[in-house]
Amino acid sequence: MTNLHILTHPLIQNKLTLLRDTRTNNHKFRLLLEELTAFMVYEITRSYPLREVEVVTPLERTTGRVLDVSIVLVPILRAGTGMLGGVLNLVPMAKVGHIGIYRDPKTLEPVEYYAKLPPELPEAQVILVDPMIATGGSAIAAVELVKREGARRIQFLCLVAAPEGVEAFFEAHPKVPIYTASLDRQLNEHGYILPGLGDAGDRVFGT
Ligand code: PRP
Ligand code: URA
C-alpha cells in the first residue's frame, strides 16, 4: 500500500478525534471538517510545481514563485461537499466539479446519479474529496468517472478509510494515491467503518 498516505500531523489527528466524538453536533462537525480538510490540503499540495514570476515590492523588483498547475477539485455528493470550503480556503483558484454517488444501503454498490466536470480535467491536478472510503465502491467509481473524462493526475483525499476499501481501491487504481487521516480497523456487517465516525453525510447535514 505504498500509495496510501496517512497524515499524522497532530492538528489533523486532534480534529479527527473531535469529529469521531458522538457528542459533536452538526454545526460543530461542519466547522471541524472544513478546518481539518484545509490542514490536509496543506500537506497534499507540498509537491505541486512552481514557476518564477516578476513581482514589484514597495521597495524593488524581485522574483517570486507561484503555483504552476491548474487544480480541479471534485467533491463526491453529498458528504464530500462538506470538505469543499476547506480546500477552497487554500486554493481559491481551483475549478470545481461535482460527482453524485450514493451507496445502495442493501447491496452497498455505488449508484451514480450526477456528474458535472470542468473541461480542464486532462491538464489539471484533480483532487477528489469524500470523507469516507468504506467498501471503496464509491471512490473507485468516482476515479473511473474522472479518468473517463480525461483526468491523468488524481489525488484522493478522505478522512477515514477501511482496510477493505483501500485494498479494493488499489486493485482498481494502483497509481492513484489516497491521503487519509486514519486507516481504521474494519467494516461492520452493514459496511460501516469501525471505529469510524458514523454516517458522514448525516453528520454533515443533520439528516
Ligand atoms: C458515504 C461516503 C462515501 C461512501 C463510502 O456516502 O460519503 O461516498 O458512503 O462508502 P463505500 O466506500 O462503501 O462506497 P453515502 O453513500 O452515504 O452517500 P451520501 O454522501 O449522499 O450520504
Ligand atoms: N459511509 C459513511 O458515511 N460512513 C461509513 O462508516 C461508511 C460509509
PDB file of C-alpha atoms and ligand atoms in Angstrom:
ATOM      1  CA  MET A   1       0.000   0.000   0.000  1.00  0.00           C
ATOM      2  CA  THR A   2       2.773   2.400  -0.913  1.00  0.00           C
ATOM      3  CA  ASN A   3       0.259   4.832  -2.368  1.00  0.00           C
ATOM      4  CA  LEU A   4      -1.574   5.159   0.950  1.00  0.00           C
ATOM      5  CA  HIS A   5      -0.526   8.288   2.855  1.00  0.00           C
ATOM      6  CA  ILE A   6      -1.677   8.668   6.446  1.00  0.00           C
ATOM      7  CA  LEU A   7      -1.459  12.295   7.510  1.00  0.00           C
ATOM      8  CA  THR A   8      -0.288  12.190  11.089  1.00  0.00           C
ATOM      9  CA  HIS A   9       0.103  15.911  11.811  1.00  0.00           C
ATOM     10  CA  PRO A  10      -1.028  16.494  15.437  1.00  0.00           C
ATOM     11  CA  LEU A  11      -3.579  19.158  14.439  1.00  0.00           C
ATOM     12  CA  ILE A  12      -5.150  16.733  11.951  1.00  0.00           C
ATOM     13  CA  GLN A  13      -5.321  13.909  14.495  1.00  0.00           C
ATOM     14  CA  ASN A  14      -6.722  16.214  17.169  1.00  0.00           C
ATOM     15  CA  LYS A  15      -9.570  17.398  14.937  1.00  0.00           C
ATOM     16  CA  LEU A  16     -10.297  13.895  13.686  1.00  0.00           C
ATOM     17  CA  THR A  17     -10.853  12.780  17.279  1.00  0.00           C
ATOM     18  CA  LEU A  18     -13.354  15.616  17.783  1.00  0.00           C
ATOM     19  CA  LEU A  19     -15.140  14.588  14.574  1.00  0.00           C
ATOM     20  CA  ARG A  20     -15.414  10.988  15.737  1.00  0.00           C
ATOM     21  CA  ASP A  21     -16.993  12.044  19.037  1.00  0.00           C
ATOM     22  CA  THR A  22     -20.727  11.326  19.039  1.00  0.00           C
ATOM     23  CA  ARG A  23     -21.288  14.499  21.119  1.00  0.00           C
ATOM     24  CA  THR A  24     -20.073  16.703  18.234  1.00  0.00           C
ATOM     25  CA  ASN A  25     -23.226  18.249  16.735  1.00  0.00           C
ATOM     26  CA  ASN A  26     -23.827  19.017  13.032  1.00  0.00           C
ATOM     27  CA  HIS A  27     -22.794  22.645  13.282  1.00  0.00           C
ATOM     28  CA  LYS A  28     -19.517  21.831  15.019  1.00  0.00           C
ATOM     29  CA  PHE A  29     -18.961  18.845  12.724  1.00  0.00           C
ATOM     30  CA  ARG A  30     -19.170  21.062   9.609  1.00  0.00           C
ATOM     31  CA  LEU A  31     -16.702  23.591  11.036  1.00  0.00           C
ATOM     32  CA  LEU A  32     -14.230  20.927  12.121  1.00  0.00           C
ATOM     33  CA  LEU A  33     -14.480  19.120   8.785  1.00  0.00           C
ATOM     34  CA  GLU A  34     -13.606  22.307   6.899  1.00  0.00           C
ATOM     35  CA  GLU A  35     -10.688  23.108   9.206  1.00  0.00           C
ATOM     36  CA  LEU A  36      -9.325  19.580   9.074  1.00  0.00           C
ATOM     37  CA  THR A  37      -9.634  19.470   5.283  1.00  0.00           C
ATOM     38  CA  ALA A  38      -7.591  22.667   4.997  1.00  0.00           C
ATOM     39  CA  PHE A  39      -4.757  21.124   7.050  1.00  0.00           C
ATOM     40  CA  MET A  40      -4.838  18.044   4.830  1.00  0.00           C
ATOM     41  CA  VAL A  41      -4.732  20.124   1.658  1.00  0.00           C
ATOM     42  CA  TYR A  42      -1.683  21.939   3.006  1.00  0.00           C
ATOM     43  CA  GLU A  43       0.036  18.541   3.262  1.00  0.00           C
ATOM     44  CA  ILE A  44      -1.005  17.085  -0.095  1.00  0.00           C
ATOM     45  CA  THR A  45      -0.002  20.139  -2.131  1.00  0.00           C
ATOM     46  CA  ARG A  46       3.645  20.072  -0.981  1.00  0.00           C
ATOM     47  CA  SER A  47       4.931  18.669  -4.268  1.00  0.00           C
ATOM     48  CA  TYR A  48       2.947  20.951  -6.591  1.00  0.00           C
ATOM     49  CA  PRO A  49       5.135  22.720  -9.190  1.00  0.00           C
ATOM     50  CA  LEU A  50       6.020  26.404  -9.027  1.00  0.00           C
ATOM     51  CA  ARG A  51       7.131  28.869 -11.682  1.00  0.00           C
ATOM     52  CA  GLU A  52       9.043  32.087 -11.302  1.00  0.00           C
ATOM     53  CA  VAL A  53       7.336  35.428 -11.849  1.00  0.00           C
ATOM     54  CA  GLU A  54       8.495  39.007 -11.541  1.00  0.00           C
ATOM     55  CA  VAL A  55       6.952  40.921  -8.664  1.00  0.00           C
ATOM     56  CA  VAL A  56       7.361  44.555  -7.634  1.00  0.00           C
ATOM     57  CA  THR A  57       7.513  45.104  -3.891  1.00  0.00           C
ATOM     58  CA  PRO A  58       7.125  48.613  -2.416  1.00  0.00           C
ATOM     59  CA  LEU A  59      10.960  48.757  -2.488  1.00  0.00           C
ATOM     60  CA  GLU A  60      12.159  46.946  -5.613  1.00  0.00           C
ATOM     61  CA  ARG A  61      11.581  44.455  -8.365  1.00  0.00           C
ATOM     62  CA  THR A  62      12.235  40.789  -7.479  1.00  0.00           C
ATOM     63  CA  THR A  63      11.448  37.234  -8.493  1.00  0.00           C
ATOM     64  CA  GLY A  64       8.683  35.354  -6.746  1.00  0.00           C
ATOM     65  CA  ARG A  65       7.178  31.898  -7.226  1.00  0.00           C
ATOM     66  CA  VAL A  66       3.583  30.976  -7.929  1.00  0.00           C
ATOM     67  CA  LEU A  67       1.756  27.676  -8.398  1.00  0.00           C
ATOM     68  CA  ASP A  68       2.244  26.307 -11.898  1.00  0.00           C
ATOM     69  CA  VAL A  69      -0.654  23.887 -12.087  1.00  0.00           C
ATOM     70  CA  SER A  70      -4.373  24.159 -12.582  1.00  0.00           C
ATOM     71  CA  ILE A  71      -6.371  22.450  -9.886  1.00  0.00           C
ATOM     72  CA  VAL A  72      -9.747  20.782 -10.255  1.00  0.00           C
ATOM     73  CA  LEU A  73     -11.497  19.875  -7.067  1.00  0.00           C
ATOM     74  CA  VAL A  74     -14.219  17.225  -7.212  1.00  0.00           C
ATOM     75  CA  PRO A  75     -16.332  16.536  -4.108  1.00  0.00           C
ATOM     76  CA  ILE A  76     -18.432  13.378  -4.136  1.00  0.00           C
ATOM     77  CA  LEU A  77     -22.009  14.278  -3.172  1.00  0.00           C
ATOM     78  CA  ARG A  78     -23.212  14.553  -0.573  1.00  0.00           C
ATOM     79  CA  ALA A  79     -20.657  14.321   2.202  1.00  0.00           C
ATOM     80  CA  GLY A  80     -17.734  15.459   0.032  1.00  0.00           C
ATOM     81  CA  THR A  81     -19.293  18.908  -0.244  1.00  0.00           C
ATOM     82  CA  GLY A  82     -18.591  19.313   3.479  1.00  0.00           C
ATOM     83  CA  MET A  83     -14.890  19.376   2.562  1.00  0.00           C
ATOM     84  CA  LEU A  84     -15.229  21.857  -0.299  1.00  0.00           C
ATOM     85  CA  GLY A  85     -14.815  25.067   1.707  1.00  0.00           C
ATOM     86  CA  GLY A  86     -11.720  23.705   3.434  1.00  0.00           C
ATOM     87  CA  VAL A  87      -9.969  23.092   0.122  1.00  0.00           C
ATOM     88  CA  LEU A  88     -11.093  26.356  -1.464  1.00  0.00           C
ATOM     89  CA  ASN A  89      -9.785  28.341   1.512  1.00  0.00           C
ATOM     90  CA  LEU A  90      -6.281  27.253   0.497  1.00  0.00           C
ATOM     91  CA  VAL A  91      -6.635  27.010  -3.291  1.00  0.00           C
ATOM     92  CA  PRO A  92      -9.344  29.546  -4.199  1.00  0.00           C
ATOM     93  CA  MET A  93      -8.333  29.433  -7.861  1.00  0.00           C
ATOM     94  CA  ALA A  94      -9.429  25.780  -8.206  1.00  0.00           C
ATOM     95  CA  LYS A  95     -12.211  24.840 -10.610  1.00  0.00           C
ATOM     96  CA  VAL A  96     -14.908  22.686  -9.027  1.00  0.00           C
ATOM     97  CA  GLY A  97     -16.660  19.655 -10.498  1.00  0.00           C
ATOM     98  CA  HIS A  98     -19.319  17.541  -8.797  1.00  0.00           C
ATOM     99  CA  ILE A  99     -19.983  13.813  -8.841  1.00  0.00           C
ATOM    100  CA  GLY A 100     -23.153  12.386  -7.311  1.00  0.00           C
ATOM    101  CA  ILE A 101     -22.760   8.849  -5.999  1.00  0.00           C
ATOM    102  CA  TYR A 102     -24.586   7.130  -3.181  1.00  0.00           C
ATOM    103  CA  ARG A 103     -24.157   3.681  -1.791  1.00  0.00           C
ATOM    104  CA  ASP A 104     -27.158   1.395  -2.107  1.00  0.00           C
ATOM    105  CA  PRO A 105     -27.898   0.512   1.537  1.00  0.00           C
ATOM    106  CA  LYS A 106     -28.759  -3.128   0.684  1.00  0.00           C
ATOM    107  CA  THR A 107     -26.141  -4.109  -1.898  1.00  0.00           C
ATOM    108  CA  LEU A 108     -23.529  -1.482  -0.807  1.00  0.00           C
ATOM    109  CA  GLU A 109     -22.925  -0.952  -4.545  1.00  0.00           C
ATOM    110  CA  PRO A 110     -22.254   2.641  -5.702  1.00  0.00           C
ATOM    111  CA  VAL A 111     -25.032   4.334  -7.694  1.00  0.00           C
ATOM    112  CA  GLU A 112     -24.007   7.278  -9.893  1.00  0.00           C
ATOM    113  CA  TYR A 113     -26.670   9.964 -10.286  1.00  0.00           C
ATOM    114  CA  TYR A 114     -24.878  13.178 -11.285  1.00  0.00           C
ATOM    115  CA  ALA A 115     -21.686  14.423 -12.910  1.00  0.00           C
ATOM    116  CA  LYS A 116     -20.673  17.912 -13.945  1.00  0.00           C
ATOM    117  CA  LEU A 117     -16.959  18.341 -14.528  1.00  0.00           C
ATOM    118  CA  PRO A 118     -14.902  21.267 -15.842  1.00  0.00           C
ATOM    119  CA  PRO A 119     -13.163  20.807 -19.231  1.00  0.00           C
ATOM    120  CA  GLU A 120      -9.660  21.310 -17.748  1.00  0.00           C
ATOM    121  CA  LEU A 121      -9.505  17.752 -16.343  1.00  0.00           C
ATOM    122  CA  PRO A 122      -6.804  16.357 -18.704  1.00  0.00           C
ATOM    123  CA  GLU A 123      -4.224  19.050 -17.835  1.00  0.00           C
ATOM    124  CA  ALA A 124      -5.233  19.554 -14.219  1.00  0.00           C
ATOM    125  CA  GLN A 125      -4.231  18.179 -10.885  1.00  0.00           C
ATOM    126  CA  VAL A 126      -7.523  16.623  -9.789  1.00  0.00           C
ATOM    127  CA  ILE A 127      -8.356  16.332  -6.090  1.00  0.00           C
ATOM    128  CA  LEU A 128     -11.306  14.016  -5.374  1.00  0.00           C
ATOM    129  CA  VAL A 129     -12.733  14.518  -1.891  1.00  0.00           C
ATOM    130  CA  ASP A 130     -15.048  12.338   0.191  1.00  0.00           C
ATOM    131  CA  PRO A 131     -14.757  11.839   3.969  1.00  0.00           C
ATOM    132  CA  MET A 132     -15.111   8.039   3.837  1.00  0.00           C
ATOM    133  CA  ILE A 133     -13.672   5.068   1.954  1.00  0.00           C
ATOM    134  CA  ALA A 134     -15.609   2.082   3.328  1.00  0.00           C
ATOM    135  CA  THR A 135     -16.032  -0.762   0.784  1.00  0.00           C
ATOM    136  CA  GLY A 136     -14.246   1.527  -1.678  1.00  0.00           C
ATOM    137  CA  GLY A 137     -17.069   1.245  -4.229  1.00  0.00           C
ATOM    138  CA  SER A 138     -17.873   4.969  -4.368  1.00  0.00           C
ATOM    139  CA  ALA A 139     -14.227   6.051  -4.538  1.00  0.00           C
ATOM    140  CA  ILE A 140     -13.433   3.500  -7.266  1.00  0.00           C
ATOM    141  CA  ALA A 141     -16.440   4.625  -9.339  1.00  0.00           C
ATOM    142  CA  ALA A 142     -15.543   8.310  -8.907  1.00  0.00           C
ATOM    143  CA  VAL A 143     -11.967   7.761 -10.089  1.00  0.00           C
ATOM    144  CA  GLU A 144     -13.251   5.745 -13.076  1.00  0.00           C
ATOM    145  CA  LEU A 145     -15.548   8.620 -13.965  1.00  0.00           C
ATOM    146  CA  VAL A 146     -12.865  11.328 -13.899  1.00  0.00           C
ATOM    147  CA  LYS A 147     -10.443   9.061 -15.773  1.00  0.00           C
ATOM    148  CA  ARG A 148     -13.111   8.558 -18.488  1.00  0.00           C
ATOM    149  CA  GLU A 149     -13.276  12.354 -18.777  1.00  0.00           C
ATOM    150  CA  GLY A 150      -9.515  12.518 -19.318  1.00  0.00           C
ATOM    151  CA  ALA A 151      -8.078  13.108 -15.811  1.00  0.00           C
ATOM    152  CA  ARG A 152      -4.484  11.874 -15.576  1.00  0.00           C
ATOM    153  CA  ARG A 153      -3.177  13.337 -12.315  1.00  0.00           C
ATOM    154  CA  ILE A 154      -5.504  12.371  -9.473  1.00  0.00           C
ATOM    155  CA  GLN A 155      -5.273  12.502  -5.687  1.00  0.00           C
ATOM    156  CA  PHE A 156      -7.988  11.031  -3.462  1.00  0.00           C
ATOM    157  CA  LEU A 157      -8.476  12.831  -0.157  1.00  0.00           C
ATOM    158  CA  CYS A 158     -10.573  11.318   2.651  1.00  0.00           C
ATOM    159  CA  LEU A 159     -10.758  11.449   6.433  1.00  0.00           C
ATOM    160  CA  VAL A 160     -11.165   7.808   7.326  1.00  0.00           C
ATOM    161  CA  ALA A 161     -10.535   4.675   5.277  1.00  0.00           C
ATOM    162  CA  ALA A 162     -11.198   1.000   5.943  1.00  0.00           C
ATOM    163  CA  PRO A 163      -8.562  -1.604   5.016  1.00  0.00           C
ATOM    164  CA  GLU A 164     -11.086  -3.488   2.843  1.00  0.00           C
ATOM    165  CA  GLY A 165     -11.856  -0.360   0.822  1.00  0.00           C
ATOM    166  CA  VAL A 166      -8.240   0.685   0.432  1.00  0.00           C
ATOM    167  CA  GLU A 167      -7.310  -2.771  -0.865  1.00  0.00           C
ATOM    168  CA  ALA A 168     -10.159  -2.764  -3.395  1.00  0.00           C
ATOM    169  CA  PHE A 169      -9.238   0.794  -4.436  1.00  0.00           C
ATOM    170  CA  PHE A 170      -5.614  -0.060  -5.180  1.00  0.00           C
ATOM    171  CA  GLU A 171      -6.669  -3.168  -7.099  1.00  0.00           C
ATOM    172  CA  ALA A 172      -8.705  -0.893  -9.372  1.00  0.00           C
ATOM    173  CA  HIS A 173      -6.455   2.207  -9.378  1.00  0.00           C
ATOM    174  CA  PRO A 174      -2.954   1.299  -8.173  1.00  0.00           C
ATOM    175  CA  LYS A 175      -1.425   4.604  -9.319  1.00  0.00           C
ATOM    176  CA  VAL A 176      -3.896   6.957  -7.611  1.00  0.00           C
ATOM    177  CA  PRO A 177      -2.649   7.996  -4.170  1.00  0.00           C
ATOM    178  CA  ILE A 178      -5.023   8.055  -1.206  1.00  0.00           C
ATOM    179  CA  TYR A 179      -4.461  10.628   1.541  1.00  0.00           C
ATOM    180  CA  THR A 180      -6.297   9.937   4.770  1.00  0.00           C
ATOM    181  CA  ALA A 181      -6.196  10.968   8.420  1.00  0.00           C
ATOM    182  CA  SER A 182      -6.760   7.385   9.551  1.00  0.00           C
ATOM    183  CA  LEU A 183      -6.766   3.793   8.376  1.00  0.00           C
ATOM    184  CA  ASP A 184      -9.407   2.349  10.680  1.00  0.00           C
ATOM    185  CA  ARG A 185      -9.826  -1.256  11.852  1.00  0.00           C
ATOM    186  CA  GLN A 186     -12.576  -2.830   9.730  1.00  0.00           C
ATOM    187  CA  LEU A 187     -16.099  -2.664   8.316  1.00  0.00           C
ATOM    188  CA  ASN A 188     -19.106  -3.908  10.247  1.00  0.00           C
ATOM    189  CA  GLU A 189     -21.792  -6.150   8.716  1.00  0.00           C
ATOM    190  CA  HIS A 190     -23.611  -3.071   7.320  1.00  0.00           C
ATOM    191  CA  GLY A 191     -20.494  -1.713   5.624  1.00  0.00           C
ATOM    192  CA  TYR A 192     -19.844   0.996   8.243  1.00  0.00           C
ATOM    193  CA  ILE A 193     -16.295   1.787   9.268  1.00  0.00           C
ATOM    194  CA  LEU A 194     -15.204   0.798  12.799  1.00  0.00           C
ATOM    195  CA  PRO A 195     -14.453   2.814  14.843  1.00  0.00           C
ATOM    196  CA  GLY A 196     -15.216   5.395  12.120  1.00  0.00           C
ATOM    197  CA  LEU A 197     -17.358   8.461  12.718  1.00  0.00           C
ATOM    198  CA  GLY A 198     -20.783   7.206  11.652  1.00  0.00           C
ATOM    199  CA  ASP A 199     -22.592   8.283   8.506  1.00  0.00           C
ATOM    200  CA  ALA A 200     -20.599  11.250   7.273  1.00  0.00           C
ATOM    201  CA  GLY A 201     -23.439  12.720   5.160  1.00  0.00           C
ATOM    202  CA  ASP A 202     -25.885  12.533   8.047  1.00  0.00           C
ATOM    203  CA  ARG A 203     -23.399  14.135  10.420  1.00  0.00           C
ATOM    204  CA  VAL A 204     -22.655  16.991   7.998  1.00  0.00           C
ATOM    205  CA  PHE A 205     -26.266  17.690   7.084  1.00  0.00           C
ATOM    206  CA  GLY A 206     -28.197  16.563  10.154  1.00  0.00           C
ATOM    207  CA  THR A 207     -30.363  14.087   8.236  1.00  0.00           C
TER     208      THR A 207
HETATM  209  C1  PRP B   1     -20.818   7.701   2.023  1.00  0.00           C
HETATM  210  C2  PRP B   1     -19.463   8.366   1.904  1.00  0.00           C
HETATM  211  C3  PRP B   1     -18.914   7.718   0.650  1.00  0.00           C
HETATM  212  C4  PRP B   1     -19.471   6.317   0.713  1.00  0.00           C
HETATM  213  C5  PRP B   1     -18.399   5.376   1.170  1.00  0.00           C
HETATM  214  O1  PRP B   1     -21.716   8.259   1.147  1.00  0.00           O
HETATM  215  O2  PRP B   1     -19.560   9.766   1.853  1.00  0.00           O
HETATM  216  O3  PRP B   1     -19.308   8.373  -0.545  1.00  0.00           O
HETATM  217  O4  PRP B   1     -20.522   6.340   1.685  1.00  0.00           O
HETATM  218  O5  PRP B   1     -18.845   4.065   1.129  1.00  0.00           O
HETATM  219  P1  PRP B   1     -18.222   2.989   0.145  1.00  0.00           P
HETATM  220  O6  PRP B   1     -16.747   3.111   0.224  1.00  0.00           O
HETATM  221  O7  PRP B   1     -18.715   1.678   0.694  1.00  0.00           O
HETATM  222  O8  PRP B   1     -18.747   3.240  -1.244  1.00  0.00           O
HETATM  223  P2  PRP B   1     -23.250   7.769   1.108  1.00  0.00           P
HETATM  224  O9  PRP B   1     -23.423   6.620   0.168  1.00  0.00           O
HETATM  225  O10 PRP B   1     -23.747   7.562   2.495  1.00  0.00           O
HETATM  226  O11 PRP B   1     -23.971   8.986   0.400  1.00  0.00           O
HETATM  227  P3  PRP B   1     -24.210  10.468   0.956  1.00  0.00           P
HETATM  228  O12 PRP B   1     -22.872  11.166   0.995  1.00  0.00           O
HETATM  229  O13 PRP B   1     -25.126  11.026  -0.060  1.00  0.00           O
HETATM  230  O14 PRP B   1     -24.816  10.368   2.328  1.00  0.00           O
HETATM  231  N1  URA B   2     -20.276   5.817   4.675  1.00  0.00           N
HETATM  232  C1  URA B   2     -20.224   6.582   5.787  1.00  0.00           C
HETATM  233  O1  URA B   2     -20.637   7.748   5.753  1.00  0.00           O
HETATM  234  N2  URA B   2     -19.710   6.045   6.908  1.00  0.00           N
HETATM  235  C2  URA B   2     -19.254   4.786   6.969  1.00  0.00           C
HETATM  236  O2  URA B   2     -18.788   4.346   8.036  1.00  0.00           O
HETATM  237  C3  URA B   2     -19.330   4.010   5.801  1.00  0.00           C
HETATM  238  C4  URA B   2     -19.834   4.552   4.664  1.00  0.00           C
END
